Amino acid sequence: MRIDILTLFPNMFDGFLNESIIKRAREKGLVEINIINIRDFTPYKNGQVDDYAYGGGSGMVLMCEPVYNAINSVKTDNSKILLTSPRGNKFNQKKAIELKNETHLIIVCGHYEGFDERILNFVNEEISIGDYVLTGGEIPSMVITDAVTRLIDGVITKESLDSESFNDDLLDYPVYTKPREFMGMSVPEVLLNGNHKKIDEYRRSERIRLTSKYKKDME
């Protein structure tokens, strides 16, 4: 899979791309992630990419032309183009699984007070990671990229994926490690007896219990 992220702040991605699972996936050639600076595609010599809104109002608006040029610089016949936006479809695990099956994702990071509405003519879908305000679309683009990348075959083991939260619309089960006793708190006995059928039953019941407790919207 190839993911191109279009941003005004490419340096924000340095740590994200060079640590942990994302780094290993890139080194193995399982995913190609490119950071594209929108400023490189403005027609203005001073690098301007935003301006005041027609009709007045506070804040600066991301121009259409630099974004259009940046998209066209990487767009292919197989591209799915996403725009991070507070009014977009809510990103969740089901959406991550859907996007994982794409060949090429282009993620446009929204910014400033907003973006020229005409940009929507050049994207396939608006995506939101939640109902709160961020300074820009860089963090949402990292969230989307991380969630999608870890689903790619070979990035992490199938066993790990099968037991994760939100599979079967349930949260993950609780896990424990050494020591068996800590400050009067013990590891559940069922996990220590080696009976894998009982362990599976316990973990299933815990997934249901935790989902009911913490995610009533998923019931």
PDB file of C-alpha atoms in Angstrom:
ATOM      1  CA  MET A   1       0.000   0.000   0.000  1.00  0.00           C
ATOM      2  CA  ARG A   2       1.026   3.573  -0.669  1.00  0.00           C
ATOM      3  CA  ILE A   3      -0.110   6.497   1.479  1.00  0.00           C
ATOM      4  CA  ASP A   4       0.601  10.100   0.495  1.00  0.00           C
ATOM      5  CA  ILE A   5      -0.100  12.726   3.166  1.00  0.00           C
ATOM      6  CA  LEU A   6      -0.513  16.323   1.957  1.00  0.00           C
ATOM      7  CA  THR A   7       0.347  18.813   4.688  1.00  0.00           C
ATOM      8  CA  LEU A   8       1.615  22.306   5.443  1.00  0.00           C
ATOM      9  CA  PHE A   9       3.792  20.993   8.285  1.00  0.00           C
ATOM     10  CA  PRO A  10       5.857  18.012   7.079  1.00  0.00           C
ATOM     11  CA  ASN A  11       8.240  18.083  10.063  1.00  0.00           C
ATOM     12  CA  MET A  12       5.406  16.974  12.339  1.00  0.00           C
ATOM     13  CA  PHE A  13       5.710  13.483  10.855  1.00  0.00           C
ATOM     14  CA  ASP A  14       9.401  12.845  11.609  1.00  0.00           C
ATOM     15  CA  GLY A  15       8.867  10.889  14.812  1.00  0.00           C
ATOM     16  CA  PHE A  16       5.692   9.216  13.612  1.00  0.00           C
ATOM     17  CA  LEU A  17       7.400   7.687  10.571  1.00  0.00           C
ATOM     18  CA  ASN A  18      10.587   6.605  12.307  1.00  0.00           C
ATOM     19  CA  GLU A  19       9.414   4.753  15.395  1.00  0.00           C
ATOM     20  CA  SER A  20       7.807   1.453  16.300  1.00  0.00           C
ATOM     21  CA  ILE A  21       5.451  -0.465  13.996  1.00  0.00           C
ATOM     22  CA  ILE A  22       5.235   2.229  11.307  1.00  0.00           C
ATOM     23  CA  LYS A  23       9.013   2.293  10.949  1.00  0.00           C
ATOM     24  CA  ARG A  24       9.261  -1.489  10.704  1.00  0.00           C
ATOM     25  CA  ALA A  25       6.450  -1.690   8.168  1.00  0.00           C
ATOM     26  CA  ARG A  26       8.194   0.880   5.982  1.00  0.00           C
ATOM     27  CA  GLU A  27      11.562  -0.846   6.280  1.00  0.00           C
ATOM     28  CA  LYS A  28       9.987  -4.166   5.245  1.00  0.00           C
ATOM     29  CA  GLY A  29       8.415  -2.524   2.210  1.00  0.00           C
ATOM     30  CA  LEU A  30       4.893  -3.357   3.386  1.00  0.00           C
ATOM     31  CA  VAL A  31       3.777   0.258   3.152  1.00  0.00           C
ATOM     32  CA  GLU A  32       5.142   3.353   1.422  1.00  0.00           C
ATOM     33  CA  ILE A  33       4.326   6.604   3.219  1.00  0.00           C
ATOM     34  CA  ASN A  34       5.203   9.919   1.586  1.00  0.00           C
ATOM     35  CA  ILE A  35       4.833  13.375   3.106  1.00  0.00           C
ATOM     36  CA  ILE A  36       3.961  16.018   0.518  1.00  0.00           C
ATOM     37  CA  ASN A  37       4.395  19.713   1.350  1.00  0.00           C
ATOM     38  CA  ILE A  38       1.418  21.632  -0.051  1.00  0.00           C
ATOM     39  CA  ARG A  39       3.516  24.803  -0.059  1.00  0.00           C
ATOM     40  CA  ASP A  40       5.625  23.334  -2.867  1.00  0.00           C
ATOM     41  CA  PHE A  41       2.610  23.573  -5.163  1.00  0.00           C
ATOM     42  CA  THR A  42       1.442  27.140  -4.669  1.00  0.00           C
ATOM     43  CA  PRO A  43       1.628  29.449  -7.709  1.00  0.00           C
ATOM     44  CA  TYR A  44       2.736  32.312  -5.451  1.00  0.00           C
ATOM     45  CA  LYS A  45       6.463  32.982  -5.152  1.00  0.00           C
ATOM     46  CA  ASN A  46       6.159  33.821  -1.446  1.00  0.00           C
ATOM     47  CA  GLY A  47       4.793  30.354  -0.704  1.00  0.00           C
ATOM     48  CA  GLN A  48       1.329  31.598   0.223  1.00  0.00           C
ATOM     49  CA  VAL A  49      -1.260  28.848   0.648  1.00  0.00           C
ATOM     50  CA  ASP A  50      -4.016  30.656   2.561  1.00  0.00           C
ATOM     51  CA  ASP A  51      -5.935  33.908   2.478  1.00  0.00           C
ATOM     52  CA  TYR A  52      -8.848  35.746   4.057  1.00  0.00           C
ATOM     53  CA  ALA A  53     -12.344  34.480   3.331  1.00  0.00           C
ATOM     54  CA  TYR A  54     -14.528  36.238   0.792  1.00  0.00           C
ATOM     55  CA  GLY A  55     -17.376  37.881   2.675  1.00  0.00           C
ATOM     56  CA  GLY A  56     -15.279  38.397   5.794  1.00  0.00           C
ATOM     57  CA  GLY A  57     -14.858  36.351   8.941  1.00  0.00           C
ATOM     58  CA  SER A  58     -12.058  35.361  11.289  1.00  0.00           C
ATOM     59  CA  GLY A  59      -9.129  33.152  10.432  1.00  0.00           C
ATOM     60  CA  MET A  60      -7.415  32.141   7.223  1.00  0.00           C
ATOM     61  CA  VAL A  61      -8.741  29.783   4.563  1.00  0.00           C
ATOM     62  CA  LEU A  62      -6.665  27.147   2.777  1.00  0.00           C
ATOM     63  CA  MET A  63      -6.578  27.936  -0.939  1.00  0.00           C
ATOM     64  CA  CYS A  64      -7.922  25.558  -3.529  1.00  0.00           C
ATOM     65  CA  GLU A  65      -5.159  25.785  -6.143  1.00  0.00           C
ATOM     66  CA  PRO A  66      -2.157  24.560  -4.093  1.00  0.00           C
ATOM     67  CA  VAL A  67      -4.182  21.621  -2.777  1.00  0.00           C
ATOM     68  CA  TYR A  68      -5.410  20.726  -6.259  1.00  0.00           C
ATOM     69  CA  ASN A  69      -1.853  20.861  -7.608  1.00  0.00           C
ATOM     70  CA  ALA A  70      -0.521  18.747  -4.758  1.00  0.00           C
ATOM     71  CA  ILE A  71      -3.218  16.111  -5.240  1.00  0.00           C
ATOM     72  CA  ASN A  72      -2.537  15.918  -8.976  1.00  0.00           C
ATOM     73  CA  SER A  73       1.193  15.464  -8.348  1.00  0.00           C
ATOM     74  CA  VAL A  74       0.572  12.046  -6.739  1.00  0.00           C
ATOM     75  CA  LYS A  75      -2.886  10.995  -7.957  1.00  0.00           C
ATOM     76  CA  THR A  76      -3.234   7.752  -9.913  1.00  0.00           C
ATOM     77  CA  ASP A  77      -6.164   5.802 -11.314  1.00  0.00           C
ATOM     78  CA  ASN A  78      -6.265   3.786  -8.070  1.00  0.00           C
ATOM     79  CA  SER A  79      -6.162   6.695  -5.620  1.00  0.00           C
ATOM     80  CA  LYS A  80      -8.740   7.223  -2.891  1.00  0.00           C
ATOM     81  CA  ILE A  81      -8.503  10.826  -1.694  1.00  0.00           C
ATOM     82  CA  LEU A  82      -9.454  11.696   1.889  1.00  0.00           C
ATOM     83  CA  LEU A  83      -9.779  15.123   3.495  1.00  0.00           C
ATOM     84  CA  THR A  84      -9.576  15.464   7.278  1.00  0.00           C
ATOM     85  CA  SER A  85     -12.565  17.534   8.325  1.00  0.00           C
ATOM     86  CA  PRO A  86     -14.746  17.906  11.452  1.00  0.00           C
ATOM     87  CA  ARG A  87     -17.845  17.327   9.337  1.00  0.00           C
ATOM     88  CA  GLY A  88     -16.524  14.121   7.800  1.00  0.00           C
ATOM     89  CA  ASN A  89     -17.581  10.521   8.335  1.00  0.00           C
ATOM     90  CA  LYS A  90     -16.498   9.259  11.763  1.00  0.00           C
ATOM     91  CA  PHE A  91     -13.327   7.187  11.581  1.00  0.00           C
ATOM     92  CA  ASN A  92     -13.523   3.811  13.324  1.00  0.00           C
ATOM     93  CA  GLN A  93     -12.155   0.283  13.032  1.00  0.00           C
ATOM     94  CA  LYS A  94     -14.615  -0.674  10.305  1.00  0.00           C
ATOM     95  CA  LYS A  95     -13.475   2.297   8.227  1.00  0.00           C
ATOM     96  CA  ALA A  96      -9.824   1.341   8.846  1.00  0.00           C
ATOM     97  CA  ILE A  97     -10.508  -2.167   7.545  1.00  0.00           C
ATOM     98  CA  GLU A  98     -12.247  -0.711   4.507  1.00  0.00           C
ATOM     99  CA  LEU A  99      -9.344   1.626   3.734  1.00  0.00           C
ATOM    100  CA  LYS A 100      -6.797  -1.156   4.238  1.00  0.00           C
ATOM    101  CA  ASN A 101      -8.093  -2.716   1.027  1.00  0.00           C
ATOM    102  CA  GLU A 102      -7.220   0.360  -1.033  1.00  0.00           C
ATOM    103  CA  THR A 103      -4.092   0.419  -3.170  1.00  0.00           C
ATOM    104  CA  HIS A 104      -3.314   4.121  -2.746  1.00  0.00           C
ATOM    105  CA  LEU A 105      -4.550   6.603  -0.151  1.00  0.00           C
ATOM    106  CA  ILE A 106      -4.068  10.348  -0.409  1.00  0.00           C
ATOM    107  CA  ILE A 107      -4.834  12.169   2.848  1.00  0.00           C
ATOM    108  CA  VAL A 108      -5.212  15.945   2.683  1.00  0.00           C
ATOM    109  CA  CYS A 109      -4.659  17.637   6.050  1.00  0.00           C
ATOM    110  CA  GLY A 110      -7.166  20.421   6.559  1.00  0.00           C
ATOM    111  CA  HIS A 111      -5.950  23.521   8.383  1.00  0.00           C
ATOM    112  CA  TYR A 112      -6.554  27.095   9.505  1.00  0.00           C
ATOM    113  CA  GLU A 113     -10.146  28.343   9.788  1.00  0.00           C
ATOM    114  CA  GLY A 114     -11.132  25.953   7.043  1.00  0.00           C
ATOM    115  CA  PHE A 115     -10.563  25.187   3.399  1.00  0.00           C
ATOM    116  CA  ASP A 116     -11.938  26.566   0.167  1.00  0.00           C
ATOM    117  CA  GLU A 117     -15.171  24.635  -0.385  1.00  0.00           C
ATOM    118  CA  ARG A 118     -14.168  23.889  -3.976  1.00  0.00           C
ATOM    119  CA  ILE A 119     -11.495  21.498  -2.688  1.00  0.00           C
ATOM    120  CA  LEU A 120     -14.316  19.011  -2.074  1.00  0.00           C
ATOM    121  CA  ASN A 121     -14.636  18.540  -5.834  1.00  0.00           C
ATOM    122  CA  PHE A 122     -11.244  16.811  -5.828  1.00  0.00           C
ATOM    123  CA  VAL A 123     -11.624  14.417  -2.872  1.00  0.00           C
ATOM    124  CA  ASN A 124     -13.585  11.194  -2.442  1.00  0.00           C
ATOM    125  CA  GLU A 125     -14.434  11.412   1.229  1.00  0.00           C
ATOM    126  CA  GLU A 126     -14.186  13.656   4.287  1.00  0.00           C
ATOM    127  CA  ILE A 127     -12.995  11.906   7.466  1.00  0.00           C
ATOM    128  CA  SER A 128     -13.270  12.988  11.117  1.00  0.00           C
ATOM    129  CA  ILE A 129     -11.569  11.269  14.068  1.00  0.00           C
ATOM    130  CA  GLY A 130     -13.900  12.834  16.657  1.00  0.00           C
ATOM    131  CA  ASP A 131     -16.064  15.738  17.706  1.00  0.00           C
ATOM    132  CA  TYR A 132     -13.431  18.120  19.023  1.00  0.00           C
ATOM    133  CA  VAL A 133     -11.248  20.877  17.613  1.00  0.00           C
ATOM    134  CA  LEU A 134      -7.586  20.373  16.654  1.00  0.00           C
ATOM    135  CA  THR A 135      -5.124  22.858  15.191  1.00  0.00           C
ATOM    136  CA  GLY A 136      -4.979  20.922  11.950  1.00  0.00           C
ATOM    137  CA  GLY A 137      -5.363  17.637  10.136  1.00  0.00           C
ATOM    138  CA  GLU A 138      -1.864  16.295  10.779  1.00  0.00           C
ATOM    139  CA  ILE A 139      -2.741  14.325  13.909  1.00  0.00           C
ATOM    140  CA  PRO A 140      -5.915  12.867  12.318  1.00  0.00           C
ATOM    141  CA  SER A 141      -3.882  11.824   9.292  1.00  0.00           C
ATOM    142  CA  MET A 142      -1.440  10.007  11.603  1.00  0.00           C
ATOM    143  CA  VAL A 143      -4.328   8.268  13.372  1.00  0.00           C
ATOM    144  CA  ILE A 144      -5.771   7.076  10.059  1.00  0.00           C
ATOM    145  CA  THR A 145      -2.370   5.987   8.741  1.00  0.00           C
ATOM    146  CA  ASP A 146      -1.488   4.109  11.942  1.00  0.00           C
ATOM    147  CA  ALA A 147      -4.827   2.296  12.154  1.00  0.00           C
ATOM    148  CA  VAL A 148      -4.712   1.272   8.488  1.00  0.00           C
ATOM    149  CA  THR A 149      -1.021   0.312   8.369  1.00  0.00           C
ATOM    150  CA  ARG A 150      -1.195  -2.124  11.269  1.00  0.00           C
ATOM    151  CA  LEU A 151      -3.922  -4.050   9.390  1.00  0.00           C
ATOM    152  CA  ILE A 152      -1.721  -4.672   6.352  1.00  0.00           C
ATOM    153  CA  ASP A 153      -0.690  -8.316   5.997  1.00  0.00           C
ATOM    154  CA  GLY A 154       2.673  -8.932   7.625  1.00  0.00           C
ATOM    155  CA  VAL A 155       2.825  -5.758   9.718  1.00  0.00           C
ATOM    156  CA  ILE A 156       1.733  -7.543  12.899  1.00  0.00           C
ATOM    157  CA  THR A 157       0.686 -11.142  13.469  1.00  0.00           C
ATOM    158  CA  LYS A 158      -2.775 -12.378  12.553  1.00  0.00           C
ATOM    159  CA  GLU A 159      -3.188 -13.702  16.107  1.00  0.00           C
ATOM    160  CA  SER A 160      -2.678 -10.207  17.500  1.00  0.00           C
ATOM    161  CA  LEU A 161      -5.189  -8.723  15.069  1.00  0.00           C
ATOM    162  CA  ASP A 162      -7.804 -11.388  15.829  1.00  0.00           C
ATOM    163  CA  SER A 163      -7.741 -10.655  19.559  1.00  0.00           C
ATOM    164  CA  GLU A 164      -7.848  -6.861  19.391  1.00  0.00           C
ATOM    165  CA  SER A 165     -10.494  -4.440  20.559  1.00  0.00           C
ATOM    166  CA  PHE A 166     -13.469  -3.835  18.257  1.00  0.00           C
ATOM    167  CA  ASN A 167     -13.263  -7.227  16.566  1.00  0.00           C
ATOM    168  CA  ASP A 168     -16.849  -8.591  16.786  1.00  0.00           C
ATOM    169  CA  ASP A 169     -17.746  -5.087  18.040  1.00  0.00           C
ATOM    170  CA  LEU A 170     -16.221  -5.927  21.425  1.00  0.00           C
ATOM    171  CA  LEU A 171     -13.386  -4.464  23.467  1.00  0.00           C
ATOM    172  CA  ASP A 172     -10.297  -6.553  24.147  1.00  0.00           C
ATOM    173  CA  TYR A 173     -10.051  -8.769  27.243  1.00  0.00           C
ATOM    174  CA  PRO A 174      -7.831  -7.749  30.221  1.00  0.00           C
ATOM    175  CA  VAL A 175      -4.291  -9.149  30.313  1.00  0.00           C
ATOM    176  CA  TYR A 176      -1.792  -9.748  33.119  1.00  0.00           C
ATOM    177  CA  THR A 177       1.899 -10.605  33.518  1.00  0.00           C
ATOM    178  CA  LYS A 178       4.454 -11.128  36.319  1.00  0.00           C
ATOM    179  CA  PRO A 179       4.310 -10.966  39.278  1.00  0.00           C
ATOM    180  CA  ARG A 180       1.280 -13.125  40.104  1.00  0.00           C
ATOM    181  CA  GLU A 181       0.738 -11.075  43.259  1.00  0.00           C
ATOM    182  CA  PHE A 182       1.227  -7.314  43.478  1.00  0.00           C
ATOM    183  CA  MET A 183       0.159  -5.187  46.463  1.00  0.00           C
ATOM    184  CA  GLY A 184      -2.563  -7.702  47.339  1.00  0.00           C
ATOM    185  CA  MET A 185      -3.878  -7.907  43.763  1.00  0.00           C
ATOM    186  CA  SER A 186      -3.786 -11.361  42.161  1.00  0.00           C
ATOM    187  CA  VAL A 187      -3.880 -12.592  38.587  1.00  0.00           C
ATOM    188  CA  PRO A 188      -7.235 -14.379  37.983  1.00  0.00           C
ATOM    189  CA  GLU A 189      -6.807 -18.066  38.776  1.00  0.00           C
ATOM    190  CA  VAL A 190      -8.415 -19.171  35.510  1.00  0.00           C
ATOM    191  CA  LEU A 191      -5.409 -17.793  33.606  1.00  0.00           C
ATOM    192  CA  LEU A 192      -2.972 -19.913  35.607  1.00  0.00           C
ATOM    193  CA  ASN A 193      -4.450 -23.413  35.316  1.00  0.00           C
ATOM    194  CA  GLY A 194      -3.536 -24.137  31.685  1.00  0.00           C
ATOM    195  CA  ASN A 195      -7.126 -24.996  30.679  1.00  0.00           C
ATOM    196  CA  HIS A 196      -7.337 -23.171  27.351  1.00  0.00           C
ATOM    197  CA  LYS A 197     -11.056 -23.788  26.919  1.00  0.00           C
ATOM    198  CA  LYS A 198     -11.751 -22.144  30.269  1.00  0.00           C
ATOM    199  CA  ILE A 199      -9.332 -19.325  29.431  1.00  0.00           C
ATOM    200  CA  ASP A 200     -11.142 -18.668  26.121  1.00  0.00           C
ATOM    201  CA  GLU A 201     -14.512 -18.669  27.886  1.00  0.00           C
ATOM    202  CA  TYR A 202     -13.219 -16.266  30.532  1.00  0.00           C
ATOM    203  CA  ARG A 203     -11.760 -13.904  27.955  1.00  0.00           C
ATOM    204  CA  ARG A 204     -14.949 -13.918  25.904  1.00  0.00           C
ATOM    205  CA  SER A 205     -17.068 -13.117  28.957  1.00  0.00           C
ATOM    206  CA  GLU A 206     -14.659 -10.336  29.945  1.00  0.00           C
ATOM    207  CA  ARG A 207     -14.871  -8.782  26.477  1.00  0.00           C
ATOM    208  CA  ILE A 208     -18.654  -8.681  26.770  1.00  0.00           C
ATOM    209  CA  ARG A 209     -18.512  -7.297  30.327  1.00  0.00           C
ATOM    210  CA  LEU A 210     -16.026  -4.538  29.491  1.00  0.00           C
ATOM    211  CA  THR A 211     -17.887  -3.517  26.341  1.00  0.00           C
ATOM    212  CA  SER A 212     -21.116  -3.265  28.308  1.00  0.00           C
ATOM    213  CA  LYS A 213     -19.386  -1.190  30.985  1.00  0.00           C
ATOM    214  CA  TYR A 214     -17.336   1.192  28.870  1.00  0.00           C
ATOM    215  CA  LYS A 215     -18.934   1.257  25.417  1.00  0.00           C
ATOM    216  CA  LYS A 216     -22.708   1.363  25.848  1.00  0.00           C
ATOM    217  CA  ASP A 217     -22.979   2.832  22.334  1.00  0.00           C
ATOM    218  CA  MET A 218     -21.636  -0.481  20.972  1.00  0.00           C
ATOM    219  CA  GLU A 219     -24.246  -2.694  22.650  1.00  0.00           C
TER     220      GLU A 219
END
